[in-house]
Amino acid sequence: MLISNNLCTFVTQKIFIINYQKFKKMKRVLIYTCLFFTFTFYSCEEEKNIVNSVIQGKITYEEGDSGWEGDAKNATVKLHIGQEEGAVQEVTANDTGFYIFPKITVNLDSALTDYTVSAEFRMQIGGTPIIFIGRSEVVTPKGKDTIVCNLHLIK
């Protein structure tokens, strides 16, 4: 009788240990699965309302005294938040004065951001350097749109 009680206790303990080990493995699998889906769905939700806009245009110049005017070849073009002086992006216009800021991030879940575009063009007439500058009115990208912002620089 003592042997059968001991055997019964031993078998019960072994079954409990085996089931407990299986439970621990299943618990780990369940936790990892929950974490995976939590991060997957969380990252999808975050990126759903983030879109890009484009601001592009042409830079031209005009020198009032001499009548010189044309495309501002290789002008430095800067993108500013509102009327701030510091630029968030900077590009160089091409040979025809065209520039593009191709990726302006817009978060549709927050207030839209106002931007301005500024440009500086340098040239020499008769050995004298002339600097043309200008700044745009405020533009507000709304996401998945292209804003044309041409600038005409004056000395």
Tab-separated table of N, CA, C and O in Angstrom, residues 21-146:
chain	number	residue	atom	x	y	z
A	21	GLN	N	5.607	22.896	-17.105
A	21	GLN	CA	6.607	23.277	-18.104
A	21	GLN	C	5.940	23.633	-19.433
A	21	GLN	O	6.323	24.590	-20.093
A	22	LYS	N	4.926	22.876	-19.813
A	22	LYS	CA	4.191	23.205	-21.036
A	22	LYS	C	3.493	24.545	-20.890
A	22	LYS	O	3.460	25.352	-21.806
A	23	PHE	N	2.930	24.794	-19.712
A	23	PHE	CA	2.262	26.069	-19.458
A	23	PHE	C	3.251	27.227	-19.554
A	23	PHE	O	2.931	28.272	-20.125
A	24	LYS	N	4.454	27.057	-19.005
A	24	LYS	CA	5.468	28.122	-19.072
A	24	LYS	C	5.826	28.431	-20.526
A	24	LYS	O	5.942	29.588	-20.912
A	25	LYS	N	5.987	27.395	-21.338
A	25	LYS	CA	6.306	27.594	-22.753
A	25	LYS	C	5.149	28.293	-23.461
A	25	LYS	O	5.354	29.233	-24.227
A	26	MET	N	3.941	27.852	-23.208
A	26	MET	CA	2.768	28.464	-23.835
A	26	MET	C	2.607	29.915	-23.377
A	26	MET	O	2.227	30.787	-24.155
A	27	LYS	N	2.899	30.159	-22.109
A	27	LYS	CA	2.798	31.513	-21.567
A	27	LYS	C	3.771	32.435	-22.297
A	27	LYS	O	3.419	33.546	-22.688
A	28	ARG	N	5.008	31.981	-22.502
A	28	ARG	CA	6.003	32.775	-23.236
A	28	ARG	C	5.550	33.046	-24.667
A	28	ARG	O	5.640	34.167	-25.157
A	29	VAL	N	5.056	32.013	-25.327
A	29	VAL	CA	4.571	32.161	-26.700
A	29	VAL	C	3.423	33.168	-26.744
A	29	VAL	O	3.367	34.048	-27.609
A	30	LEU	N	2.518	33.073	-25.804
A	30	LEU	CA	1.378	33.987	-25.743
A	30	LEU	C	1.838	35.432	-25.506
A	30	LEU	O	1.356	36.358	-26.163
A	31	ILE	N	2.776	35.621	-24.609
A	31	ILE	CA	3.292	36.978	-24.339
A	31	ILE	C	3.969	37.551	-25.576
A	31	ILE	O	3.716	38.698	-25.962
A	32	TYR	N	4.835	36.781	-26.234
A	32	TYR	CA	5.521	37.270	-27.435
A	32	TYR	C	4.525	37.580	-28.560
A	32	TYR	O	4.671	38.554	-29.283
A	33	THR	N	3.512	36.753	-28.701
A	33	THR	CA	2.502	36.990	-29.729
A	33	THR	C	1.744	38.288	-29.454
A	33	THR	O	1.534	39.099	-30.356
A	34	CYS	N	1.358	38.496	-28.205
A	34	CYS	CA	0.659	39.743	-27.840
A	34	CYS	C	1.538	40.962	-28.090
A	34	CYS	O	1.075	41.978	-28.621
A	35	LEU	N	2.803	40.889	-27.718
A	35	LEU	CA	3.721	42.011	-27.950
A	35	LEU	C	3.881	42.292	-29.444
A	35	LEU	O	3.880	43.456	-29.872
A	36	PHE	N	4.019	41.244	-30.228
A	36	PHE	CA	4.179	41.412	-31.674
A	36	PHE	C	2.981	42.158	-32.265
A	36	PHE	O	3.135	43.146	-32.973
A	37	PHE	N	1.782	41.707	-31.950
A	37	PHE	CA	0.593	42.347	-32.510
A	37	PHE	C	0.387	43.753	-31.955
A	37	PHE	O	-0.070	44.643	-32.660
A	38	THR	N	0.739	43.962	-30.703
A	38	THR	CA	0.608	45.299	-30.119
A	38	THR	C	1.479	46.287	-30.873
A	38	THR	O	1.020	47.361	-31.273
A	39	PHE	N	2.754	45.956	-31.090
A	39	PHE	CA	3.658	46.868	-31.796
A	39	PHE	C	3.291	47.004	-33.265
A	39	PHE	O	3.422	48.070	-33.849
A	40	THR	N	2.826	45.932	-33.877
A	40	THR	CA	2.431	45.986	-35.281
A	40	THR	C	1.262	46.947	-35.476
A	40	THR	O	1.301	47.838	-36.311
A	41	PHE	N	0.218	46.784	-34.692
A	41	PHE	CA	-0.946	47.649	-34.843
A	41	PHE	C	-0.663	49.068	-34.386
A	41	PHE	O	-1.160	50.021	-34.944
A	42	TYR	N	0.151	49.228	-33.368
A	42	TYR	CA	0.486	50.563	-32.884
A	42	TYR	C	1.231	51.343	-33.959
A	42	TYR	O	0.911	52.483	-34.245
A	43	SER	N	2.220	50.712	-34.609
A	43	SER	CA	2.984	51.424	-35.632
A	43	SER	C	2.124	51.738	-36.852
A	43	SER	O	2.286	52.769	-37.474
A	44	CYS	N	1.169	50.879	-37.185
A	44	CYS	CA	0.275	51.161	-38.308
A	44	CYS	C	-0.613	52.359	-38.000
A	44	CYS	O	-0.839	53.199	-38.850
A	45	GLU	N	-1.113	52.439	-36.790
A	45	GLU	CA	-1.967	53.555	-36.415
A	45	GLU	C	-1.200	54.871	-36.462
A	45	GLU	O	-1.710	55.879	-36.886
A	46	GLU	N	0.035	54.875	-36.012
A	46	GLU	CA	0.826	56.101	-35.962
A	46	GLU	C	1.082	56.666	-37.355
A	46	GLU	O	1.012	57.852	-37.559
A	47	GLU	N	1.401	55.809	-38.306
A	47	GLU	CA	1.807	56.274	-39.619
A	47	GLU	C	0.632	56.576	-40.544
A	47	GLU	O	0.812	57.160	-41.588
A	48	LYS	N	-0.562	56.203	-40.153
A	48	LYS	CA	-1.713	56.367	-41.015
A	48	LYS	C	-1.976	57.840	-41.341
A	48	LYS	O	-2.377	58.176	-42.433
A	49	ASN	N	-1.746	58.736	-40.400
A	49	ASN	CA	-2.069	60.142	-40.594
A	49	ASN	C	-0.850	61.014	-40.864
A	49	ASN	O	-0.910	62.225	-40.708
A	50	ILE	N	0.273	60.414	-41.234
A	50	ILE	CA	1.470	61.147	-41.621
A	50	ILE	C	1.575	61.076	-43.143
A	50	ILE	O	1.652	60.002	-43.718
A	51	VAL	N	1.528	62.234	-43.793
A	51	VAL	CA	1.610	62.288	-45.259
A	51	VAL	C	2.625	63.359	-45.659
A	51	VAL	O	3.072	64.145	-44.827
A	52	ASN	N	2.959	63.387	-46.926
A	52	ASN	CA	3.934	64.354	-47.420
A	52	ASN	C	3.296	65.341	-48.383
A	52	ASN	O	2.349	65.013	-49.092
A	53	SER	N	3.857	66.521	-48.398
A	53	SER	CA	3.493	67.553	-49.362
A	53	SER	C	4.756	67.984	-50.090
A	53	SER	O	5.867	67.667	-49.678
A	54	VAL	N	4.565	68.751	-51.166
A	54	VAL	CA	5.678	69.265	-51.964
A	54	VAL	C	5.506	70.776	-52.106
A	54	VAL	O	4.396	71.252	-52.345
A	55	ILE	N	6.608	71.494	-51.940
A	55	ILE	CA	6.626	72.920	-52.277
A	55	ILE	C	7.685	73.086	-53.352
A	55	ILE	O	8.824	72.648	-53.188
A	56	GLN	N	7.300	73.698	-54.467
A	56	GLN	CA	8.226	73.885	-55.583
A	56	GLN	C	7.921	75.200	-56.268
A	56	GLN	O	6.877	75.806	-56.053
A	57	GLY	N	8.852	75.632	-57.103
A	57	GLY	CA	8.611	76.868	-57.835
A	57	GLY	C	9.817	77.301	-58.625
A	57	GLY	O	10.786	76.561	-58.795
A	58	LYS	N	9.755	78.515	-59.107
A	58	LYS	CA	10.813	79.085	-59.935
A	58	LYS	C	11.257	80.405	-59.312
A	58	LYS	O	10.435	81.199	-58.855
A	59	ILE	N	12.562	80.611	-59.318
A	59	ILE	CA	13.152	81.828	-58.774
A	59	ILE	C	13.644	82.682	-59.950
A	59	ILE	O	14.401	82.198	-60.799
A	60	THR	N	13.159	83.922	-60.001
A	60	THR	CA	13.626	84.879	-61.021
A	60	THR	C	14.138	86.125	-60.304
A	60	THR	O	13.884	86.316	-59.117
A	61	TYR	N	14.878	86.947	-61.044
A	61	TYR	CA	15.418	88.166	-60.442
A	61	TYR	C	15.193	89.345	-61.377
A	61	TYR	O	14.957	89.190	-62.576
A	62	GLU	N	15.295	90.539	-60.800
A	62	GLU	CA	15.174	91.773	-61.570
A	62	GLU	C	16.032	92.848	-60.903
A	62	GLU	O	15.930	93.071	-59.700
A	63	GLU	N	16.865	93.472	-61.710
A	63	GLU	CA	17.699	94.578	-61.222
A	63	GLU	C	17.132	95.852	-61.832
A	63	GLU	O	17.205	96.070	-63.039
A	64	GLY	N	16.507	96.676	-60.997
A	64	GLY	CA	15.759	97.839	-61.478
A	64	GLY	C	16.581	98.882	-62.209
A	64	GLY	O	16.123	99.453	-63.195
A	65	ASP	N	17.799	99.144	-61.752
A	65	ASP	CA	18.611	100.209	-62.356
A	65	ASP	C	19.062	99.869	-63.771
A	65	ASP	O	19.002	100.708	-64.668
A	66	SER	N	19.536	98.646	-63.954
A	66	SER	CA	20.072	98.263	-65.260
A	66	SER	C	19.038	97.585	-66.157
A	66	SER	O	19.266	97.446	-67.352
A	67	GLY	N	17.933	97.114	-65.559
A	67	GLY	CA	16.923	96.403	-66.338
A	67	GLY	C	17.240	94.933	-66.515
A	67	GLY	O	16.508	94.227	-67.210
A	68	TRP	N	18.320	94.460	-65.901
A	68	TRP	CA	18.663	93.041	-66.001
A	68	TRP	C	17.587	92.229	-65.283
A	68	TRP	O	17.138	92.582	-64.206
A	69	GLU	N	17.196	91.120	-65.916
A	69	GLU	CA	16.259	90.185	-65.293
A	69	GLU	C	16.447	88.815	-65.913
A	69	GLU	O	17.004	88.670	-66.994
A	70	GLY	N	15.986	87.797	-65.199
A	70	GLY	CA	16.110	86.438	-65.722
A	70	GLY	C	15.916	85.392	-64.647
A	70	GLY	O	15.427	85.670	-63.548
A	71	ASP	N	16.302	84.167	-64.998
A	71	ASP	CA	16.209	83.044	-64.066
A	71	ASP	C	17.353	83.122	-63.062
A	71	ASP	O	18.495	83.379	-63.435
A	72	ALA	N	17.058	82.900	-61.805
A	72	ALA	CA	18.068	82.950	-60.747
A	72	ALA	C	18.773	81.591	-60.676
A	72	ALA	O	18.492	80.762	-59.817
A	73	LYS	N	19.713	81.407	-61.592
A	73	LYS	CA	20.467	80.161	-61.708
A	73	LYS	C	21.288	79.920	-60.438
A	73	LYS	O	22.004	80.801	-59.983
A	74	ASN	N	21.131	78.729	-59.864
A	74	ASN	CA	21.860	78.306	-58.660
A	74	ASN	C	21.561	79.159	-57.422
A	74	ASN	O	22.403	79.290	-56.536
A	75	ALA	N	20.385	79.732	-57.347
A	75	ALA	CA	19.993	80.498	-56.157
A	75	ALA	C	19.873	79.556	-54.962
A	75	ALA	O	19.516	78.385	-55.102
A	76	THR	N	20.174	80.074	-53.793
A	76	THR	CA	19.990	79.314	-52.557
A	76	THR	C	18.560	79.536	-52.079
A	76	THR	O	18.136	80.669	-51.883
A	77	VAL	N	17.829	78.434	-51.898
A	77	VAL	CA	16.418	78.509	-51.518
A	77	VAL	C	16.256	77.812	-50.172
A	77	VAL	O	16.735	76.693	-49.980
A	78	LYS	N	15.581	78.494	-49.247
A	78	LYS	CA	15.406	77.957	-47.892
A	78	LYS	C	13.931	77.872	-47.536
A	78	LYS	O	13.142	78.729	-47.911
A	79	LEU	N	13.605	76.828	-46.769
A	79	LEU	CA	12.250	76.624	-46.257
A	79	LEU	C	12.263	76.921	-44.767
A	79	LEU	O	13.082	76.384	-44.023
A	80	HIS	N	11.354	77.799	-44.343
A	80	HIS	CA	11.277	78.228	-42.948
A	80	HIS	C	9.915	77.870	-42.371
A	80	HIS	O	8.909	77.907	-43.078
A	81	ILE	N	9.881	77.590	-41.078
A	81	ILE	CA	8.598	77.444	-40.391
A	81	ILE	C	8.119	78.852	-40.059
A	81	ILE	O	8.799	79.611	-39.369
A	82	GLY	N	6.955	79.211	-40.594
A	82	GLY	CA	6.414	80.556	-40.381
A	82	GLY	C	7.395	81.632	-40.819
A	82	GLY	O	8.002	81.543	-41.878
A	83	GLN	N	7.576	82.633	-39.981
A	83	GLN	CA	8.475	83.742	-40.301
A	83	GLN	C	9.853	83.594	-39.638
A	83	GLN	O	10.636	84.544	-39.630
A	84	GLU	N	10.145	82.424	-39.092
A	84	GLU	CA	11.432	82.215	-38.415
A	84	GLU	C	12.587	82.384	-39.395
A	84	GLU	O	12.460	82.121	-40.590
A	85	GLU	N	13.734	82.806	-38.868
A	85	GLU	CA	14.921	83.004	-39.704
A	85	GLU	C	15.621	81.684	-40.026
A	85	GLU	O	16.120	81.500	-41.118
A	86	GLY	N	15.689	80.781	-39.059
A	86	GLY	CA	16.377	79.509	-39.284
A	86	GLY	C	15.622	78.641	-40.287
A	86	GLY	O	14.408	78.545	-40.250
A	87	ALA	N	16.378	78.026	-41.184
A	87	ALA	CA	15.780	77.183	-42.227
A	87	ALA	C	15.675	75.737	-41.743
A	87	ALA	O	16.561	75.238	-41.063
A	88	VAL	N	14.586	75.071	-42.124
A	88	VAL	CA	14.435	73.647	-41.827
A	88	VAL	C	14.925	72.781	-42.987
A	88	VAL	O	15.260	71.623	-42.794
A	89	GLN	N	14.936	73.351	-44.193
A	89	GLN	CA	15.498	72.677	-45.367
A	89	GLN	C	16.124	73.735	-46.263
A	89	GLN	O	15.709	74.894	-46.261
A	90	GLU	N	17.106	73.313	-47.048
A	90	GLU	CA	17.760	74.226	-47.989
A	90	GLU	C	18.113	73.465	-49.263
A	90	GLU	O	18.599	72.331	-49.188
A	91	VAL	N	17.836	74.081	-50.408
A	91	VAL	CA	18.176	73.479	-51.699
A	91	VAL	C	18.780	74.554	-52.593
A	91	VAL	O	18.714	75.742	-52.291
A	92	THR	N	19.348	74.122	-53.704
A	92	THR	CA	19.887	75.039	-54.702
A	92	THR	C	19.044	74.928	-55.965
A	92	THR	O	18.779	73.813	-56.447
A	93	ALA	N	18.619	76.067	-56.485
A	93	ALA	CA	17.840	76.079	-57.735
A	93	ALA	C	18.714	75.587	-58.884
A	93	ALA	O	19.932	75.762	-58.881
A	94	ASN	N	18.086	75.021	-59.899
A	94	ASN	CA	18.852	74.529	-61.053
A	94	ASN	C	19.145	75.676	-62.038
A	94	ASN	O	18.947	76.846	-61.720
A	95	ASP	N	19.579	75.332	-63.234
A	95	ASP	CA	19.966	76.351	-64.232
A	95	ASP	C	18.805	77.209	-64.726
A	95	ASP	O	19.021	78.279	-65.283
A	96	THR	N	17.589	76.740	-64.535
A	96	THR	CA	16.427	77.538	-64.964
A	96	THR	C	15.744	78.227	-63.780
A	96	THR	O	14.674	78.812	-63.935
A	97	GLY	N	16.337	78.119	-62.579
A	97	GLY	CA	15.764	78.736	-61.388
A	97	GLY	C	14.731	77.877	-60.681
A	97	GLY	O	14.120	78.307	-59.712
A	98	PHE	N	14.548	76.638	-61.147
A	98	PHE	CA	13.553	75.742	-60.535
A	98	PHE	C	14.112	75.125	-59.257
A	98	PHE	O	15.268	74.738	-59.188
A	99	TYR	N	13.268	75.023	-58.225
A	99	TYR	CA	13.636	74.358	-56.972
A	99	TYR	C	12.473	73.479	-56.535
A	99	TYR	O	11.338	73.651	-56.971
A	100	ILE	N	12.784	72.542	-55.642
A	100	ILE	CA	11.732	71.679	-55.093
A	100	ILE	C	12.124	71.216	-53.694
A	100	ILE	O	13.271	70.852	-53.444
A	101	PHE	N	11.157	71.290	-52.781
A	101	PHE	CA	11.247	70.644	-51.477
A	101	PHE	C	10.289	69.463	-51.559
A	101	PHE	O	9.075	69.626	-51.404
A	102	PRO	N	10.826	68.258	-51.843
A	102	PRO	CA	9.957	67.136	-52.202
A	102	PRO	C	9.271	66.425	-51.042
A	102	PRO	O	8.320	65.695	-51.257
A	103	LYS	N	9.738	66.616	-49.830
A	103	LYS	CA	9.176	65.815	-48.739
A	103	LYS	C	8.962	66.690	-47.511
A	103	LYS	O	9.800	66.777	-46.636
A	104	ILE	N	7.799	67.315	-47.443
A	104	ILE	CA	7.420	68.102	-46.281
A	104	ILE	C	6.379	67.285	-45.528
A	104	ILE	O	5.276	67.046	-46.022
A	105	THR	N	6.747	66.826	-44.349
A	105	THR	CA	5.888	65.933	-43.572
A	105	THR	C	4.746	66.707	-42.933
A	105	THR	O	4.953	67.738	-42.317
A	106	VAL	N	3.542	66.169	-43.101
A	106	VAL	CA	2.334	66.776	-42.536
A	106	VAL	C	1.657	65.722	-41.663
A	106	VAL	O	1.354	64.629	-42.124
A	107	ASN	N	1.426	66.076	-40.396
A	107	ASN	CA	0.693	65.194	-39.482
A	107	ASN	C	-0.754	65.664	-39.456
A	107	ASN	O	-1.058	66.733	-38.935
A	108	LEU	N	-1.646	64.866	-40.021
A	108	LEU	CA	-3.048	65.251	-40.129
A	108	LEU	C	-3.772	65.266	-38.783
A	108	LEU	O	-4.874	65.794	-38.673
A	109	ASP	N	-3.142	64.682	-37.747
A	109	ASP	CA	-3.759	64.654	-36.421
A	109	ASP	C	-3.446	65.897	-35.592
A	109	ASP	O	-3.960	66.055	-34.501
A	110	SER	N	-2.573	66.770	-36.093
A	110	SER	CA	-2.221	67.967	-35.330
A	110	SER	C	-2.481	69.207	-36.182
A	110	SER	O	-2.836	69.111	-37.354
A	111	ALA	N	-2.287	70.365	-35.583
A	111	ALA	CA	-2.494	71.622	-36.317
A	111	ALA	C	-1.512	71.701	-37.479
A	111	ALA	O	-0.354	71.272	-37.366
A	112	LEU	N	-1.961	72.233	-38.600
A	112	LEU	CA	-1.102	72.361	-39.767
A	112	LEU	C	-0.043	73.437	-39.524
A	112	LEU	O	-0.277	74.404	-38.802
A	113	THR	N	1.118	73.259	-40.155
A	113	THR	CA	2.240	74.171	-39.975
A	113	THR	C	2.331	75.116	-41.166
A	113	THR	O	2.240	74.694	-42.311
A	114	ASP	N	2.527	76.393	-40.873
A	114	ASP	CA	2.746	77.399	-41.919
A	114	ASP	C	4.230	77.465	-42.251
A	114	ASP	O	5.079	77.363	-41.359
A	115	TYR	N	4.532	77.668	-43.532
A	115	TYR	CA	5.911	77.785	-43.993
A	115	TYR	C	6.070	79.046	-44.837
A	115	TYR	O	5.088	79.566	-45.388
A	116	THR	N	7.308	79.509	-44.962
A	116	THR	CA	7.663	80.528	-45.944
A	116	THR	C	8.911	80.039	-46.668
A	116	THR	O	9.679	79.227	-46.143
A	117	VAL	N	9.092	80.532	-47.883
A	117	VAL	CA	10.255	80.193	-48.692
A	117	VAL	C	11.043	81.477	-48.907
A	117	VAL	O	10.471	82.523	-49.226
A	118	SER	N	12.354	81.394	-48.722
A	118	SER	CA	13.206	82.547	-49.005
A	118	SER	C	14.277	82.137	-50.008
A	118	SER	O	14.602	80.952	-50.135
A	119	ALA	N	14.792	83.121	-50.733
A	119	ALA	CA	15.827	82.824	-51.721
A	119	ALA	C	16.842	83.964	-51.763
A	119	ALA	O	16.511	85.122	-51.481
A	120	GLU	N	18.054	83.586	-52.121
A	120	GLU	CA	19.135	84.557	-52.303
A	120	GLU	C	19.876	84.191	-53.576
A	120	GLU	O	20.238	83.035	-53.779
A	121	PHE	N	20.085	85.206	-54.413
A	121	PHE	CA	20.779	84.999	-55.676
A	121	PHE	C	21.883	86.037	-55.787
A	121	PHE	O	21.659	87.219	-55.541
A	122	ARG	N	23.088	85.596	-56.144
A	122	ARG	CA	24.243	86.493	-56.281
A	122	ARG	C	24.742	86.463	-57.722
A	122	ARG	O	24.863	85.409	-58.316
A	123	MET	N	25.038	87.655	-58.230
A	123	MET	CA	25.645	87.749	-59.562
A	123	MET	C	26.544	88.969	-59.597
A	123	MET	O	26.493	89.821	-58.716
A	124	GLN	N	27.381	89.039	-60.613
A	124	GLN	CA	28.286	90.183	-60.760
A	124	GLN	C	27.989	90.902	-62.056
A	124	GLN	O	27.876	90.289	-63.115
A	125	ILE	N	27.844	92.205	-61.958
A	125	ILE	CA	27.671	93.047	-63.138
A	125	ILE	C	28.814	94.053	-63.119
A	125	ILE	O	28.896	94.882	-62.212
A	126	GLY	N	29.685	93.935	-64.105
A	126	GLY	CA	30.825	94.851	-64.188
A	126	GLY	C	31.748	94.784	-62.993
A	126	GLY	O	32.237	95.810	-62.537
A	127	GLY	N	31.965	93.609	-62.447
A	127	GLY	CA	32.872	93.446	-61.317
A	127	GLY	C	32.247	93.749	-59.964
A	127	GLY	O	32.874	93.552	-58.937
A	128	THR	N	31.046	94.253	-59.948
A	128	THR	CA	30.371	94.569	-58.686
A	128	THR	C	29.392	93.455	-58.338
A	128	THR	O	28.502	93.145	-59.132
A	129	PRO	N	29.559	92.847	-57.152
A	129	PRO	CA	28.605	91.794	-56.757
A	129	PRO	C	27.253	92.403	-56.391
A	129	PRO	O	27.177	93.420	-55.722
A	130	ILE	N	26.202	91.757	-56.869
A	130	ILE	CA	24.844	92.195	-56.563
A	130	ILE	C	24.121	91.021	-55.916
A	130	ILE	O	24.187	89.885	-56.394
A	131	ILE	N	23.413	91.311	-54.816
A	131	ILE	CA	22.676	90.271	-54.093
A	131	ILE	C	21.189	90.567	-54.201
A	131	ILE	O	20.735	91.668	-53.898
A	132	PHE	N	20.456	89.570	-54.650
A	132	PHE	CA	18.994	89.651	-54.756
A	132	PHE	C	18.405	88.752	-53.672
A	132	PHE	O	18.838	87.602	-53.525
A	133	ILE	N	17.425	89.247	-52.937
A	133	ILE	CA	16.795	88.437	-51.893
A	133	ILE	C	15.277	88.586	-51.962
A	133	ILE	O	14.773	89.573	-52.505
A	134	GLY	N	14.600	87.628	-51.417
A	134	GLY	CA	13.139	87.690	-51.366
A	134	GLY	C	12.591	86.599	-50.476
A	134	GLY	O	13.277	85.624	-50.163
A	135	ARG	N	11.351	86.804	-50.049
A	135	ARG	CA	10.678	85.825	-49.187
A	135	ARG	C	9.212	85.753	-49.582
A	135	ARG	O	8.593	86.766	-49.906
A	136	SER	N	8.670	84.568	-49.525
A	136	SER	CA	7.280	84.345	-49.945
A	136	SER	C	6.297	84.733	-48.854
A	136	SER	O	6.661	84.967	-47.697
A	137	GLU	N	5.040	84.743	-49.240
A	137	GLU	CA	3.949	84.814	-48.267
A	137	GLU	C	3.877	83.445	-47.584
A	137	GLU	O	4.502	82.479	-48.011
A	138	VAL	N	3.068	83.334	-46.563
A	138	VAL	CA	2.904	82.071	-45.840
A	138	VAL	C	2.165	81.064	-46.721
A	138	VAL	O	1.184	81.408	-47.374
A	139	VAL	N	2.667	79.832	-46.742
A	139	VAL	CA	1.995	78.720	-47.419
A	139	VAL	C	1.761	77.626	-46.383
A	139	VAL	O	2.561	77.445	-45.465
A	140	THR	N	0.655	76.901	-46.533
A	140	THR	CA	0.303	75.863	-45.559
A	140	THR	C	0.033	74.543	-46.282
A	140	THR	O	-1.041	74.366	-46.861
A	141	PRO	N	0.999	73.624	-46.269
A	141	PRO	CA	0.760	72.302	-46.859
A	141	PRO	C	-0.316	71.555	-46.080
A	141	PRO	O	-0.352	71.602	-44.851
A	142	LYS	N	-1.199	70.884	-46.808
A	142	LYS	CA	-2.297	70.168	-46.175
A	142	LYS	C	-2.136	68.653	-46.275
A	142	LYS	O	-2.974	67.904	-45.813
A	143	GLY	N	-1.067	68.213	-46.913
A	143	GLY	CA	-0.816	66.776	-47.054
A	143	GLY	C	-1.233	66.282	-48.414
A	143	GLY	O	-2.330	66.587	-48.873
A	144	LYS	N	-0.352	65.543	-49.077
A	144	LYS	CA	-0.586	64.981	-50.405
A	144	LYS	C	-0.930	66.077	-51.424
A	144	LYS	O	-1.735	65.870	-52.316
A	145	ASP	N	-0.314	67.254	-51.265
A	145	ASP	CA	-0.554	68.336	-52.217
A	145	ASP	C	0.777	68.913	-52.683
A	145	ASP	O	1.818	68.673	-52.087
A	146	THR	N	0.721	69.631	-53.803
A	146	THR	CA	1.895	70.320	-54.336
A	146	THR	C	1.577	71.806	-54.377
A	146	THR	O	0.607	72.221	-55.012
